[in-house]
PDB file of C-alpha atoms in Angstrom:
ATOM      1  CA  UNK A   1      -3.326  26.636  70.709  1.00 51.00           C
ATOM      2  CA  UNK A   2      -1.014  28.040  68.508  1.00 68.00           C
ATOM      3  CA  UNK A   3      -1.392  31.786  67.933  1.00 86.00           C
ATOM      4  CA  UNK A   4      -4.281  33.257  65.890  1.00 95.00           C
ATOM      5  CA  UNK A   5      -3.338  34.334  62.728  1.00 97.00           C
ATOM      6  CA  UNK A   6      -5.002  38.668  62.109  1.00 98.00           C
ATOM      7  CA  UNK A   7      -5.645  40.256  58.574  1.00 98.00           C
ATOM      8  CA  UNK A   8      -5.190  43.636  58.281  1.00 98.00           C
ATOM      9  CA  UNK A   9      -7.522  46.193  56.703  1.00 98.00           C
ATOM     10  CA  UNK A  10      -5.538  49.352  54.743  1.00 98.00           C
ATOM     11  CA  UNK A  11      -5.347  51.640  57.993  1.00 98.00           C
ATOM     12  CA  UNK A  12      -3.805  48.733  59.736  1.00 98.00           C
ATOM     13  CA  UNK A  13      -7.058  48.089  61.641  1.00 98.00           C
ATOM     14  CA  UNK A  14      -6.509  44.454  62.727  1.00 98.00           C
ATOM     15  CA  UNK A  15      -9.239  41.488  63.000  1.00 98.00           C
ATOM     16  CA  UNK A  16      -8.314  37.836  63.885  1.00 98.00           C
ATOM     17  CA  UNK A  17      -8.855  35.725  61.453  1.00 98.00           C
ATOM     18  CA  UNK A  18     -11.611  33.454  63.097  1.00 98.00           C
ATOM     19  CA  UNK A  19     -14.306  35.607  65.263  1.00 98.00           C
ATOM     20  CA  UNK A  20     -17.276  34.300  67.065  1.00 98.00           C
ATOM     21  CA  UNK A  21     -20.625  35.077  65.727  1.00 98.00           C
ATOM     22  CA  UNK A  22     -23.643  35.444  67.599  1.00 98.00           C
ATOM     23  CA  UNK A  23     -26.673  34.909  66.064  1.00 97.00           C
ATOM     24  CA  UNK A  24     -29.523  33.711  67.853  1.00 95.00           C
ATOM     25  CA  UNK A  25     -27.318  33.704  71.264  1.00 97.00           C
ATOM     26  CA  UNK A  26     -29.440  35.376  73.242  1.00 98.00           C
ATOM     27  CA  UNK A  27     -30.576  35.711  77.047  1.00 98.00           C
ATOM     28  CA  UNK A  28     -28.281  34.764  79.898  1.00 98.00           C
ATOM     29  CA  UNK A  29     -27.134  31.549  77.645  1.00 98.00           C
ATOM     30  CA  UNK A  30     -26.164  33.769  75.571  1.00 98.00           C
ATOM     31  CA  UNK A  31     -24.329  35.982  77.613  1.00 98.00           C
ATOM     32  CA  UNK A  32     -22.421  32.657  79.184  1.00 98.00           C
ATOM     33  CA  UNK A  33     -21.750  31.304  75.656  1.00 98.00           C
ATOM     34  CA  UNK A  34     -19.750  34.906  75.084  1.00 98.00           C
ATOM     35  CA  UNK A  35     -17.805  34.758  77.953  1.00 98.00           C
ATOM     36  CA  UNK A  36     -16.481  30.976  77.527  1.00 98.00           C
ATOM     37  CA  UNK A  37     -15.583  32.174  74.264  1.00 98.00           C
ATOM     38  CA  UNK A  38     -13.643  35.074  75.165  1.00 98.00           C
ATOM     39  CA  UNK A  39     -11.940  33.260  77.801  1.00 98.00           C
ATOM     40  CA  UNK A  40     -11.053  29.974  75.365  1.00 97.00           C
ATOM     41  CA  UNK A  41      -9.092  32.689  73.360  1.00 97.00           C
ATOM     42  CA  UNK A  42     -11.939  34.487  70.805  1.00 98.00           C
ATOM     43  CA  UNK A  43     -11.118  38.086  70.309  1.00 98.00           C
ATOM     44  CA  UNK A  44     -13.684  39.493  68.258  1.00 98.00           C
ATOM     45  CA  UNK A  45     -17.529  39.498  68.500  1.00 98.00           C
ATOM     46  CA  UNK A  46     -19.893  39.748  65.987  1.00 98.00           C
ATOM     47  CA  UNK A  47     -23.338  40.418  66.998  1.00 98.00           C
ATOM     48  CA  UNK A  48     -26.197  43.186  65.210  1.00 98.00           C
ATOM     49  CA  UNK A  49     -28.909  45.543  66.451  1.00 98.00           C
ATOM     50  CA  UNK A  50     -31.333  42.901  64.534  1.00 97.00           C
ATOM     51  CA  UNK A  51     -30.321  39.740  66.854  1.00 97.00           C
ATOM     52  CA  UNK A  52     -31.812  41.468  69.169  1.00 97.00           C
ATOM     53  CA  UNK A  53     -28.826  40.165  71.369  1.00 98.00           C
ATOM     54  CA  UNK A  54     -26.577  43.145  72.341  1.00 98.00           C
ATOM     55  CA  UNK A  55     -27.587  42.964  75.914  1.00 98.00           C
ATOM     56  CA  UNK A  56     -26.728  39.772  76.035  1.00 98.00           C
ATOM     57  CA  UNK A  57     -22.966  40.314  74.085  1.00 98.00           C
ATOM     58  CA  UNK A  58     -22.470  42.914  76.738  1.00 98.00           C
ATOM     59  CA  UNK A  59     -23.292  40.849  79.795  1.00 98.00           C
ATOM     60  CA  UNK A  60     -20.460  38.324  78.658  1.00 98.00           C
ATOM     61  CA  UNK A  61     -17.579  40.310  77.885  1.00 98.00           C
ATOM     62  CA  UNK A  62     -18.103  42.161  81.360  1.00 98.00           C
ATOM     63  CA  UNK A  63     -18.692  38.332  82.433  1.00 98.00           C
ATOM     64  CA  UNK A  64     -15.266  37.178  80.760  1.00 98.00           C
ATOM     65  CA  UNK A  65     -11.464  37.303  82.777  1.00 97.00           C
ATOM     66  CA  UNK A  66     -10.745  39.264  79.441  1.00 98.00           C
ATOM     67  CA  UNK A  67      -9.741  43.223  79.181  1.00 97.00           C
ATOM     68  CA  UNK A  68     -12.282  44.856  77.491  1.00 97.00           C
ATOM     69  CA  UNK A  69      -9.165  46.588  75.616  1.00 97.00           C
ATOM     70  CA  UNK A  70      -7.957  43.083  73.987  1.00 98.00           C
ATOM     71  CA  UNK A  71     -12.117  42.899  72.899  1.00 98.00           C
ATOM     72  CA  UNK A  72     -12.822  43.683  69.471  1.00 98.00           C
ATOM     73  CA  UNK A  73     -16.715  44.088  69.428  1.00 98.00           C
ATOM     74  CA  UNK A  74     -18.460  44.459  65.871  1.00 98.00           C
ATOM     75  CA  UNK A  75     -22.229  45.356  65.441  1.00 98.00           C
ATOM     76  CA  UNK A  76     -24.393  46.562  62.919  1.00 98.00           C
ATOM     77  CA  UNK A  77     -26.994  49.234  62.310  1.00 98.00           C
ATOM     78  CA  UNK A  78     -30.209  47.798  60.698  1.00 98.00           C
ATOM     79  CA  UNK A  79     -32.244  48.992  57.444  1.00 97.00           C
ATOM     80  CA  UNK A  80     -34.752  50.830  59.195  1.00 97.00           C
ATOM     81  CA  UNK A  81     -32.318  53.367  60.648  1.00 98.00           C
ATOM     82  CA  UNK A  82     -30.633  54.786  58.022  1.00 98.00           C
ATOM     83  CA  UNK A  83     -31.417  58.163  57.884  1.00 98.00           C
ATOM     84  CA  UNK A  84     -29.161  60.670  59.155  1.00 97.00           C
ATOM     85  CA  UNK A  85     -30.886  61.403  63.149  1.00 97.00           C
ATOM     86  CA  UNK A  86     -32.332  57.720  63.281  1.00 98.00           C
ATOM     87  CA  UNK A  87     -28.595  56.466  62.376  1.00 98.00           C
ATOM     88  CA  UNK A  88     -27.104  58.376  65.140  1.00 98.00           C
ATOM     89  CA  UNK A  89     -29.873  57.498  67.569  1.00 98.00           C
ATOM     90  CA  UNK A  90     -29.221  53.940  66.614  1.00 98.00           C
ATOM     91  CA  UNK A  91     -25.522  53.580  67.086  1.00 98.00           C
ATOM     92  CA  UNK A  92     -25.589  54.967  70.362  1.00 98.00           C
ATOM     93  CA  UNK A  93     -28.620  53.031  71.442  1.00 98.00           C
ATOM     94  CA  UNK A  94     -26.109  49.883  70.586  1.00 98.00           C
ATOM     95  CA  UNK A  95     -23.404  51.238  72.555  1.00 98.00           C
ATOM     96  CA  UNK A  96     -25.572  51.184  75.324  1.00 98.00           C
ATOM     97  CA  UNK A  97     -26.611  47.818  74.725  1.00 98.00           C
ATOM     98  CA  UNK A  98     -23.239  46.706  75.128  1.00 98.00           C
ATOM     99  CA  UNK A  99     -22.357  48.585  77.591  1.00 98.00           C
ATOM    100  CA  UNK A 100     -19.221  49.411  75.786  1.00 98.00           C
ATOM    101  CA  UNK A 101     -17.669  53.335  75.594  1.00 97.00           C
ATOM    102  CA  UNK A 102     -17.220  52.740  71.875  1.00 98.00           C
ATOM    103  CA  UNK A 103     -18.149  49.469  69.020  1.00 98.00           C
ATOM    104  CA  UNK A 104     -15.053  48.862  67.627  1.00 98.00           C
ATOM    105  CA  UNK A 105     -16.038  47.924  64.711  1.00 98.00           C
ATOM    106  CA  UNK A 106     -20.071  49.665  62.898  1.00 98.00           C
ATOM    107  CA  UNK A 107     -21.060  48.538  60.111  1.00 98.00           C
ATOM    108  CA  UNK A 108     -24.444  49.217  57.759  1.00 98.00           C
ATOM    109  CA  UNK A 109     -26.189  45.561  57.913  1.00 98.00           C
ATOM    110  CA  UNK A 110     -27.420  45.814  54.194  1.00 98.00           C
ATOM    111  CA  UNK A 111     -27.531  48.481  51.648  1.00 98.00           C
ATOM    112  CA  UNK A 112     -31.003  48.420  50.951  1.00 97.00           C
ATOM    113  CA  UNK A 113     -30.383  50.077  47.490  1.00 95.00           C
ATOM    114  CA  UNK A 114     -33.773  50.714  47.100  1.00 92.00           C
ATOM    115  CA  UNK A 115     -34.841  53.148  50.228  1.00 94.00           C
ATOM    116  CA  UNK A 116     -31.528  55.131  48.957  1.00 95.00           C
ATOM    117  CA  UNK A 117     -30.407  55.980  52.185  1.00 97.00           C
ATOM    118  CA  UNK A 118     -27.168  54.136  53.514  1.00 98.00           C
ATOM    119  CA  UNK A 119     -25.058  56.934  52.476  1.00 98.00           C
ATOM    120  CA  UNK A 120     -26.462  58.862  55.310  1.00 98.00           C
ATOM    121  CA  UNK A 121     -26.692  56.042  57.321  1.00 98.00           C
ATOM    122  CA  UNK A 122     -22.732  55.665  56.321  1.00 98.00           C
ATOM    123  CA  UNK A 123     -21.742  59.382  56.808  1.00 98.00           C
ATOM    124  CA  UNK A 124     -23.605  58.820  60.590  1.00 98.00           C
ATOM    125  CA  UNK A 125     -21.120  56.080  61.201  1.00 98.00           C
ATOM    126  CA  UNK A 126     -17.996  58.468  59.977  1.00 98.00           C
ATOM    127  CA  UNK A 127     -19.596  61.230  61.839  1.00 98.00           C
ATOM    128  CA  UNK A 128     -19.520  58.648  65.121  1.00 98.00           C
ATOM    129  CA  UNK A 129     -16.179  57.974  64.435  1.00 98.00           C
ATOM    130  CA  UNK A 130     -14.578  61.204  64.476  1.00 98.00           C
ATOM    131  CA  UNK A 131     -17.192  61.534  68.011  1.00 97.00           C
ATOM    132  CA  UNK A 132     -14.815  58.685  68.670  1.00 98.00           C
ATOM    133  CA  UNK A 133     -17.664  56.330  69.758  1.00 98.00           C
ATOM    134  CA  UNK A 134     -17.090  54.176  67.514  1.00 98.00           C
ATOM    135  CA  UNK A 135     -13.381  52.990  66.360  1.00 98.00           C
ATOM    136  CA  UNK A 136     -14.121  51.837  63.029  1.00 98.00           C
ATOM    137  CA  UNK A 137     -16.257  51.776  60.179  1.00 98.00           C
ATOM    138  CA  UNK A 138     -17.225  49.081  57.764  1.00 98.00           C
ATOM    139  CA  UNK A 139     -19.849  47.929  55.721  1.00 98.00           C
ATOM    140  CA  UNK A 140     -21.752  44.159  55.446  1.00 98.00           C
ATOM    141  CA  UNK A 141     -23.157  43.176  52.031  1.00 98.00           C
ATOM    142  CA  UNK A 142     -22.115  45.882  49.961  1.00 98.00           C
ATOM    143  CA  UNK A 143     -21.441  45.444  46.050  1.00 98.00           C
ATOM    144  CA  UNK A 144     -18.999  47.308  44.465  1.00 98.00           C
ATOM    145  CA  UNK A 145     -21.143  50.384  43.957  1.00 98.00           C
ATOM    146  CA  UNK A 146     -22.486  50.759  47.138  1.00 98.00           C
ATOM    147  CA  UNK A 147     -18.775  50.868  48.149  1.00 98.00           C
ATOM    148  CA  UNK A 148     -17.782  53.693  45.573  1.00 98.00           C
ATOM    149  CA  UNK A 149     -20.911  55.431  46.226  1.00 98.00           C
ATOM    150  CA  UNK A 150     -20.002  56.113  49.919  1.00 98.00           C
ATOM    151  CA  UNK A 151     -16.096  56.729  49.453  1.00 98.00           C
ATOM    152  CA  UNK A 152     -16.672  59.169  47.238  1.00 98.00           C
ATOM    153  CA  UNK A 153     -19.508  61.075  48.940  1.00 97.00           C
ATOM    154  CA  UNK A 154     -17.362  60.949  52.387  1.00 98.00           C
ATOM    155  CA  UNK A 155     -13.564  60.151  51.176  1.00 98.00           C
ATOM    156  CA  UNK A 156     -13.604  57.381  53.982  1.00 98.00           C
ATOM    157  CA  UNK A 157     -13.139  54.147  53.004  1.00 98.00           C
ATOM    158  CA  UNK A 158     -14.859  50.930  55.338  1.00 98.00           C
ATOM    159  CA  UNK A 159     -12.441  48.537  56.869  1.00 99.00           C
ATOM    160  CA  UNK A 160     -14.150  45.597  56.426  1.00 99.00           C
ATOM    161  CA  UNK A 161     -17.196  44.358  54.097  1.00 99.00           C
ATOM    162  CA  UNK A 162     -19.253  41.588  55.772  1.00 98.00           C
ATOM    163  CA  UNK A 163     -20.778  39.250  53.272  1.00 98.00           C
ATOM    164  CA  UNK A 164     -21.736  35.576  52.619  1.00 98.00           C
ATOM    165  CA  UNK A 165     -19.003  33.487  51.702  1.00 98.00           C
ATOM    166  CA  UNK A 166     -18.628  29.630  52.272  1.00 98.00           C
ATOM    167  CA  UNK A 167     -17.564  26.936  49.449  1.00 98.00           C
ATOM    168  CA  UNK A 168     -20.779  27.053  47.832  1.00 97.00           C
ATOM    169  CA  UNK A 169     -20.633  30.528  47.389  1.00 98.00           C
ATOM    170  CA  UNK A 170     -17.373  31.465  47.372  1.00 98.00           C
ATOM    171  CA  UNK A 171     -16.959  35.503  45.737  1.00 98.00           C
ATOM    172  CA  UNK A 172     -13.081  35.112  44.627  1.00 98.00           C
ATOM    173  CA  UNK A 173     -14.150  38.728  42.459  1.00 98.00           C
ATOM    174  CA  UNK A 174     -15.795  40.405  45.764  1.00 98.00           C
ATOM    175  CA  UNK A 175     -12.477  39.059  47.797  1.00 98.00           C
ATOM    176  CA  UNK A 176      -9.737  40.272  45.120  1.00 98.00           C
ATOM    177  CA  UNK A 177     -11.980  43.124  45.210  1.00 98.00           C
ATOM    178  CA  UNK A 178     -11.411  43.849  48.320  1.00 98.00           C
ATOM    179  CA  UNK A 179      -8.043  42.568  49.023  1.00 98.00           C
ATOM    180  CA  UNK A 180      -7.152  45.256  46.149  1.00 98.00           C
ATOM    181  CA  UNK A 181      -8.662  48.500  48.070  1.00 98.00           C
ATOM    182  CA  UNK A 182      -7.078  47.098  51.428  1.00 98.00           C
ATOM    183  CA  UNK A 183     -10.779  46.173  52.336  1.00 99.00           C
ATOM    184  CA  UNK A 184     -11.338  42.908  55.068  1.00 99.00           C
ATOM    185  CA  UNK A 185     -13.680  40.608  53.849  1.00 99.00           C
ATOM    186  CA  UNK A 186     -15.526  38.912  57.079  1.00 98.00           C
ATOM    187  CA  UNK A 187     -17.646  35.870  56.058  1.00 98.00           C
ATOM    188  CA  UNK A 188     -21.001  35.569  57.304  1.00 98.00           C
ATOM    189  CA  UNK A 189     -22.577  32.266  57.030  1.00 97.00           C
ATOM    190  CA  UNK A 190     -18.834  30.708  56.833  1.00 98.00           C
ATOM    191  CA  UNK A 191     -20.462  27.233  57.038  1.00 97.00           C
ATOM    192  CA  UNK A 192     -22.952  27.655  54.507  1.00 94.00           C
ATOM    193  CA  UNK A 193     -25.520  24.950  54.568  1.00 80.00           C
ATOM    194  CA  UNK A 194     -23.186  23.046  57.229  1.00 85.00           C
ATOM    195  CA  UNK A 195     -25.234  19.763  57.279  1.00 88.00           C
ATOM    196  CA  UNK A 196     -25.261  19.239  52.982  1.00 95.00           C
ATOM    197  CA  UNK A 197     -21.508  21.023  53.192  1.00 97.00           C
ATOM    198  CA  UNK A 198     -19.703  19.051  55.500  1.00 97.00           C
ATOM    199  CA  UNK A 199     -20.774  15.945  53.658  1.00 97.00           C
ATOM    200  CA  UNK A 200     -18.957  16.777  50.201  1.00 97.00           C
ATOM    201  CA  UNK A 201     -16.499  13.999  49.213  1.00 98.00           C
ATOM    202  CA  UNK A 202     -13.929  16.696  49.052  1.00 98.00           C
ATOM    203  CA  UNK A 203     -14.074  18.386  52.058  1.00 98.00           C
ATOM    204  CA  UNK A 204     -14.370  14.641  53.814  1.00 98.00           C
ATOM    205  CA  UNK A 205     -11.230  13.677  52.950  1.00 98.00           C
ATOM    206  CA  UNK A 206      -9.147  17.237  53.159  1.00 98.00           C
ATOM    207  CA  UNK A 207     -10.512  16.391  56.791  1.00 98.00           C
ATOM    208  CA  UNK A 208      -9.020  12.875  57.148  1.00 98.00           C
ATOM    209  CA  UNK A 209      -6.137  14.069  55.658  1.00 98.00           C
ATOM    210  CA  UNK A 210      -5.303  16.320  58.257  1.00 98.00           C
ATOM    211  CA  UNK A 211      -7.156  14.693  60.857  1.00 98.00           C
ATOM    212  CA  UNK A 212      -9.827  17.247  61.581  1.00 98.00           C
ATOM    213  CA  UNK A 213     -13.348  17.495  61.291  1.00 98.00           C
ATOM    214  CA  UNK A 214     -15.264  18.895  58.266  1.00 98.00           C
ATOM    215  CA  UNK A 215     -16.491  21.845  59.764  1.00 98.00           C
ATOM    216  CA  UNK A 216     -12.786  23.103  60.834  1.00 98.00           C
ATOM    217  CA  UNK A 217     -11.913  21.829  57.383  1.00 98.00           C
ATOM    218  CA  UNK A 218     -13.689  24.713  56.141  1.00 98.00           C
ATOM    219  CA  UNK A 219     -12.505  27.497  58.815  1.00 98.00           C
ATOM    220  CA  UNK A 220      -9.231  26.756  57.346  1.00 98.00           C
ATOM    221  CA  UNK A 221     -10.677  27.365  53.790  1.00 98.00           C
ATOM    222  CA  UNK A 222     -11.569  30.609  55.075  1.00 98.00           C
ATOM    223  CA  UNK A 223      -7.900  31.335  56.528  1.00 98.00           C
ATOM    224  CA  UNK A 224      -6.218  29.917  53.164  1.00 98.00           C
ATOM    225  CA  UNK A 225      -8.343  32.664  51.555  1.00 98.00           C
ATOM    226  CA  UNK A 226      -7.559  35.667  53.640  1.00 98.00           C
ATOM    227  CA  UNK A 227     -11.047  35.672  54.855  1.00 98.00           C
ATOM    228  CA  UNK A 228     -12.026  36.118  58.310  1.00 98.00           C
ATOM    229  CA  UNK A 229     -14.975  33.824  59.593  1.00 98.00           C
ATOM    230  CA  UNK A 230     -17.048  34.145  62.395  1.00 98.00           C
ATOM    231  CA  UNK A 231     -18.826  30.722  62.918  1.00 97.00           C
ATOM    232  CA  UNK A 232     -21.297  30.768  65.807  1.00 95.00           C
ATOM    233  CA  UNK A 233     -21.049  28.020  68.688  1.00 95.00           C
ATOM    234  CA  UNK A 234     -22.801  28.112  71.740  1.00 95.00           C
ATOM    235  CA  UNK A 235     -20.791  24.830  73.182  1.00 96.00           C
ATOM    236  CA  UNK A 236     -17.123  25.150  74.568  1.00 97.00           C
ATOM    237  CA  UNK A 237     -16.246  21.796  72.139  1.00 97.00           C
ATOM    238  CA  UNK A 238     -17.435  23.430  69.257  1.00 97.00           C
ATOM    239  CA  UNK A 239     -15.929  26.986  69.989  1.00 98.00           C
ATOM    240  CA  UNK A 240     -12.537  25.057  71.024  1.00 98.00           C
ATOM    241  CA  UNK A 241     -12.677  23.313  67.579  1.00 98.00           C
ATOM    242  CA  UNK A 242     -13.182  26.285  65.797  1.00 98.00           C
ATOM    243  CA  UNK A 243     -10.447  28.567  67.458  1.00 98.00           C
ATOM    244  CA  UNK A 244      -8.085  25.270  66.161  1.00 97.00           C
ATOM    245  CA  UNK A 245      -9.152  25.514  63.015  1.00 98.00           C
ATOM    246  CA  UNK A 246      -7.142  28.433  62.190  1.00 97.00           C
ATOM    247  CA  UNK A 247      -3.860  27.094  62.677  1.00 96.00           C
ATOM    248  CA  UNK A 248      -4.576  24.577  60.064  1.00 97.00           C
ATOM    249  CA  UNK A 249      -2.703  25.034  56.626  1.00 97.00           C
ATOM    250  CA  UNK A 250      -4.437  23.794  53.774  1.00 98.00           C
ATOM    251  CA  UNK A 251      -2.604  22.945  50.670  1.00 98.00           C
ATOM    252  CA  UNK A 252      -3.262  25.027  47.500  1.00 98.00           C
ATOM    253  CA  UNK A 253      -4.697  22.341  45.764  1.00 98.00           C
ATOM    254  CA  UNK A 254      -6.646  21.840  48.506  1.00 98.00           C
ATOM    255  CA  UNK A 255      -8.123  25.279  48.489  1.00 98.00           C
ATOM    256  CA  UNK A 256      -8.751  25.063  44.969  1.00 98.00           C
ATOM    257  CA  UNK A 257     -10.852  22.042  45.518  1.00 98.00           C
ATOM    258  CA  UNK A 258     -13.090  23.340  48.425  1.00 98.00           C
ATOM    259  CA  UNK A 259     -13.365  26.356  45.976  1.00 98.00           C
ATOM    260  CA  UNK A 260     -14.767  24.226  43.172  1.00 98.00           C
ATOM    261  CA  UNK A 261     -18.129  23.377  44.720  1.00 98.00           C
ATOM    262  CA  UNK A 262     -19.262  26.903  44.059  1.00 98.00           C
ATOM    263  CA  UNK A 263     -22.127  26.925  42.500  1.00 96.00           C
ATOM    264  CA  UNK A 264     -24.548  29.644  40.043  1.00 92.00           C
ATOM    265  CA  UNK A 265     -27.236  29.321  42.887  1.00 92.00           C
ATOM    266  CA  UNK A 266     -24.772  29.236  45.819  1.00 96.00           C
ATOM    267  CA  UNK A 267     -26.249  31.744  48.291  1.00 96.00           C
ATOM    268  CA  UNK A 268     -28.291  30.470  50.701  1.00 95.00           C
ATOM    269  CA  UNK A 269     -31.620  32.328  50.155  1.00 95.00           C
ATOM    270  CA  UNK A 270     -32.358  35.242  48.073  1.00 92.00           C
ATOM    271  CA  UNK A 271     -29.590  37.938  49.661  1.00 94.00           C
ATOM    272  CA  UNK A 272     -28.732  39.726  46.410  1.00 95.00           C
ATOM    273  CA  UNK A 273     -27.859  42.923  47.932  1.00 96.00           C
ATOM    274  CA  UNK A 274     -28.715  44.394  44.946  1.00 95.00           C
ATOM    275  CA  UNK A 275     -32.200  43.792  45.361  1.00 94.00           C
ATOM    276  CA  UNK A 276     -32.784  42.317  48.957  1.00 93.00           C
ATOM    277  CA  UNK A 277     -33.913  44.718  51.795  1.00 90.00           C
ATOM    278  CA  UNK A 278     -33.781  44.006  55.333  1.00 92.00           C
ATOM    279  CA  UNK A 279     -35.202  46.495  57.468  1.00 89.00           C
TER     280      UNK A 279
END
């Protein structure tokens, strides 16, 4: 496998440009689903206080032949914590999960606009970070507000803004946004809806031409783009496929035509953060 291409965020913080995500791995085939992963060659591990799955993320990167120190471990602290002493209680609740001395990578789930509270929940995370239990700081499904909101109450500005991109729903403003204020976008979701995606004519034969599947047709979208994906597979095929995926170089024509099947109604459920709450 050719080497994994990084992005970096404007303090130089680092993430590989194809992660694996977690979601729903849970339990000990969870845990063994990690490991392989880490040992195939993933560096960075998405997982959330809301999978319910932290354990589980812990058990396989002590399970893995991999240094905790070449582990990049991201998690996220849920709507329901967000005030200041629930925040704090939360983020080192997760560090226990994992089992980890530090997350290397906190981020606020969801704004939750409404409730009001994420800069607290946010300053918690800074406050962490200068505790030096956590490494660094970022955000997932922020708009452009939230994001000025909590720079300018805290002068720190997130690494990395987690939010749903995939080809039918693919947010050039958030990512020039972002790629502007030195900000990594990760892309939740990368695959969108992966059975009705991977059947579009045009990502079919970007495939054929390179002689890939669909699905790693699309990682490589994600690379073109500067964005960093973190596709969950449970099987060693599929995570092997995916870690591949990134070394593929898409024309720019190419790009452009993945990028055209974005569509007005694109996301995959009602996720405006400006209104949705997830607690």
């Amino acid at each position: 496998m050719s080497e994994m291409p990084s992005f970096a965020a404007h303090n130089g913080f680092r993430l590989p440009a194809v992660g694996l995500g977690t979601y729903r791995l849970n339990g000990d085939a969870g845990a063994a689903a990690v490991a392989a992963g880490l040992d195939l060659g993933y560096r960075l591990v998405d997982t959330a206080f809301n999978y319910e799955n932290e354990g589980a993320v812990g058990a396989g990167i002590r399970a893995s032949a991999i240094d905790r120190s070449e582990i990049i471990v991201a998690t996220k602290l849920p709507g329901r914590h967000h005030a200041a002493a629930k925040a704090r209680d939360s983020i080192e609740e997760s560090r226990h999960r994992l089992g980890v001395d530090a997350t290397d990578l906190h981020l606020i789930h969801w704004p939750n606009p409404s409730v009001g509270q994420y800069g607290e929940a946010w300053q918690a995370l800074v406050d962490a970070q200068q505790r030096g239990t956590v490494r660094h700081v970022g955000v997932s499904n922020f708009l452009p507000e939230h994001l000025d909101r909590i720079e300018s109450a805290s002068g720190v500005r997130p690494v990395a803004n987690q939010i749903e991109v995939h080809p039918y729903f693919p947010q050039q403003e958030a990512l020039d946004l972002h790629a502007e204020r030195g900000i990594l976008t990760v892309a939740w979701s990368p695959l969108g809806r992966a059975r009705e995606l991977l059947q579009e004519p045009v990502i079919v034969e970007v495939a054929a031409g390179h002689g890939i599947t669909p699905a790693q047709t699309v990682i490589a979208w994600h690379v073109a783009r500067g964005t960093v994906s973190i596709p969950k597979a449970s099987s060693i095929e599929h995570q092997q496929l995916n870690l591949d995926a990134a070394s593929v170089v898409l024309a720019s024509d190419e790009v452009e035509a993945i990028t055209g099947l974005g569509r007005a109604d694109g996301r995959l459920f009602d996720g405006d953060p400006a209104t949705h709450e997830e607690m």
